[in-house]
Short mmCIF file of C-alpha atoms in Angstrom, two decimals:
data_model
loop_
_atom_site.label_atom_id
_atom_site.label_comp_id
_atom_site.label_asym_id
_atom_site.label_seq_id
_atom_site.Cartn_x
_atom_site.Cartn_y
_atom_site.Cartn_z
CA MET D 629 5.27 -12.43 -6.28
CA ARG D 630 3.05 -11.96 -9.32
CA THR D 631 2.10 -15.57 -9.27
CA VAL D 632 1.07 -15.42 -5.62
CA GLU D 633 -1.11 -12.39 -6.55
CA GLU D 634 -2.66 -14.05 -9.34
CA ILE D 635 -3.44 -17.12 -7.26
CA ASP D 636 -4.93 -14.90 -4.67
CA ASP D 637 -7.09 -13.29 -7.26
CA MET D 638 -8.39 -16.71 -8.34
CA TYR D 639 -9.57 -17.19 -4.71
CA TRP D 640 -11.42 -13.83 -4.67
CA CYS D 641 -14.90 -14.35 -2.93
CA LYS D 642 -14.01 -17.95 -2.20
CA LYS D 643 -14.10 -19.60 1.23
CA GLU D 644 -10.56 -20.97 0.73
CA ARG D 645 -8.96 -17.52 0.32
CA PRO D 646 -7.99 -16.75 3.92
CA ALA D 647 -6.32 -20.12 4.15
CA PHE D 648 -4.28 -19.51 0.93
CA GLN D 649 -3.43 -15.99 2.18
CA GLU D 650 -2.21 -17.36 5.43
CA TYR D 651 -0.16 -19.93 3.64
CA ALA D 652 1.40 -17.28 1.28
CA ARG D 653 2.04 -14.97 4.17
CA SER D 654 3.87 -17.96 5.95
CA MET D 655 6.22 -18.11 2.91
CA LEU D 656 6.83 -14.56 2.35
CA ARG D 657 7.00 -13.07 5.79
CA PRO D 658 10.47 -14.84 6.61
CA VAL D 659 11.83 -13.41 3.43
CA PHE D 660 10.59 -9.95 4.21
CA GLU D 661 12.24 -10.31 7.68
CA ARG D 662 15.56 -10.77 6.03
CA VAL D 663 15.01 -7.95 3.62
CA GLY D 664 13.51 -5.47 6.06
CA TRP D 665 11.84 -2.16 5.66
CA GLU D 666 14.86 -0.10 5.40
CA GLY D 667 17.71 -0.24 2.83
CA GLN D 668 21.23 -0.79 3.81
CA PRO D 669 24.38 1.14 2.72
CA ASN D 670 25.75 -0.39 -0.70
CA GLU D 671 22.70 -2.53 -1.06
CA GLU D 672 22.03 -4.09 -4.36
CA PRO D 673 19.24 -2.41 -6.23
CA SER D 674 17.52 -5.77 -6.67
CA ARG D 675 17.11 -5.96 -2.96
CA GLY D 676 15.32 -2.67 -3.01
CA LEU D 677 12.97 -3.86 -5.64
CA LEU D 678 12.35 -7.12 -3.76
CA ARG D 679 11.59 -5.06 -0.57
CA THR D 680 8.85 -3.09 -2.51
CA GLU D 681 7.37 -6.21 -4.07
CA LEU D 682 7.32 -8.03 -0.79
CA ILE D 683 5.74 -5.12 1.13
CA GLY D 684 3.05 -4.88 -1.69
CA THR D 685 2.27 -8.49 -1.92
CA LEU D 686 2.02 -8.85 1.84
CA GLY D 687 -0.23 -5.90 1.98
CA ASP D 688 -2.37 -7.52 -0.65
CA LEU D 689 -2.43 -10.56 1.46
CA ASP D 690 -3.75 -8.58 4.48
CA ASP D 691 -0.53 -9.18 6.46
CA ALA D 692 -1.14 -7.46 9.77
CA GLU D 693 2.48 -6.65 10.51
CA GLY D 694 2.77 -5.06 7.04
CA LYS D 695 -0.30 -3.07 7.50
CA GLN D 696 0.90 -1.78 10.89
CA GLY D 697 4.35 -1.03 9.44
CA ALA D 698 2.96 0.87 6.62
CA GLN D 699 0.58 2.82 8.71
CA ALA D 700 3.42 3.75 11.14
CA ARG D 701 5.64 4.84 8.18
CA PHE D 702 2.74 7.03 6.79
CA GLU D 703 2.22 8.66 10.13
CA LYS D 704 5.84 9.52 10.31
CA PHE D 705 5.65 10.77 6.73
CA LEU D 706 2.84 13.15 7.68
CA ALA D 707 5.23 14.75 10.29
CA ASP D 708 8.21 14.61 8.05
CA PRO D 709 8.19 13.59 4.43
CA ALA D 710 11.94 12.81 4.34
CA THR D 711 11.36 9.73 6.69
CA LEU D 712 9.87 7.68 4.02
CA ALA D 713 12.00 6.75 1.11
CA PRO D 714 10.52 7.77 -2.28
CA ASP D 715 10.72 4.18 -3.43
CA LEU D 716 8.53 2.95 -0.79
CA ARG D 717 5.82 5.77 -1.02
CA PRO D 718 3.56 4.12 -3.46
CA VAL D 719 3.50 0.74 -1.79
CA VAL D 720 3.00 2.39 1.72
CA PHE D 721 0.28 4.79 0.44
CA GLY D 722 -1.41 1.82 -1.34
CA ILE D 723 -1.53 -0.28 1.88
CA VAL D 724 -2.77 2.73 3.90
CA GLY D 725 -5.26 3.57 1.26
CA LYS D 726 -6.71 0.06 1.13
CA ASN D 727 -7.10 -0.18 4.72
CA ALA D 728 -8.08 3.55 5.38
CA ASP D 729 -10.67 4.64 7.80
CA ALA D 730 -12.31 8.02 7.18
CA PRO D 731 -9.84 10.22 8.78
CA THR D 732 -6.91 8.46 7.08
CA TRP D 733 -8.53 8.66 3.74
CA GLU D 734 -9.06 12.45 4.23
CA LYS D 735 -5.24 12.71 4.99
CA LEU D 736 -4.42 10.88 1.71
CA HIS D 737 -6.86 12.87 -0.19
CA ALA D 738 -5.71 16.21 1.27
CA LEU D 739 -2.11 15.21 0.46
CA GLY D 740 -3.09 14.50 -3.12
CA LEU D 741 -4.64 17.91 -3.48
CA THR D 742 -1.76 19.82 -2.07
CA THR D 743 1.50 18.05 -3.24
CA ASN D 744 3.42 19.60 -6.01
CA SER D 745 4.89 16.32 -7.24
CA VAL D 746 2.94 14.90 -10.03
CA GLU D 747 4.11 11.38 -9.29
CA GLU D 748 3.20 11.57 -5.68
CA LYS D 749 -0.13 13.13 -6.44
CA GLY D 750 -0.80 10.08 -8.68
CA CYS D 751 0.16 7.71 -5.95
CA LEU D 752 -1.96 9.39 -3.36
CA PHE D 753 -4.97 9.43 -5.43
CA VAL D 754 -4.57 5.79 -6.57
CA ALA D 755 -4.14 4.97 -2.76
CA SER D 756 -7.30 6.68 -2.05
CA THR D 757 -9.17 4.82 -4.65
CA ALA D 758 -8.09 1.47 -3.13
CA ALA D 759 -10.22 2.11 0.04
CA ALA D 760 -12.04 -1.06 0.91
CA ALA D 761 -14.83 0.62 2.89
CA PRO D 762 -17.71 1.23 0.50
CA ALA D 763 -18.41 4.57 1.82
CA LEU D 764 -14.92 5.80 1.14
CA ALA D 765 -14.87 4.32 -2.40
CA GLU D 766 -18.18 6.33 -3.10
CA LYS D 767 -16.52 9.43 -1.57
CA ARG D 768 -13.71 8.98 -3.91
CA VAL D 769 -16.04 8.63 -6.91
CA HIS D 770 -17.84 11.85 -5.83
CA SER D 771 -14.62 13.77 -5.58
CA ASP D 772 -13.62 12.70 -9.10
CA THR D 773 -16.83 13.96 -10.57
CA THR D 774 -16.73 17.52 -8.90
CA SER D 775 -14.70 20.66 -9.38
CA GLU D 776 -11.79 18.98 -7.48
CA VAL D 777 -10.68 17.31 -10.63
CA THR D 778 -9.75 20.55 -12.22
CA ALA D 779 -8.15 21.70 -8.86
CA ARG D 780 -5.84 18.72 -9.08
CA ALA D 781 -4.85 19.12 -12.72
#
């Protein structure tokens, strides 16, 4: 999937990018449909790795179903963290962060401030920096340059 992401990067700010993304999604979505969001009992570890790679790549390609799936899993996670497998958290948080509106960004940020897990804290803060909306990106820069930095350490 790295190759797909590299090609997508080459199309950055080019009018052909949406067409490439549509083509790449059409190739990857059927594979993801077979792998699915949830692991199966006695599943090969490589299948779990493939799952996270597919979710992340489809998220980077603005796959609508992937964005909806990530958002739904994030909402369930907010109610009960046990509902989201630890190996899916970074990729789900990343997709949610990239597509966040202001309330969602605030949820990611608040979780990052309150979690006791260093790994999860990192994932949440990286996700909040991925926000595509310029106002949210600016908000994130501001939070990094205030006293919140010491509060997170």
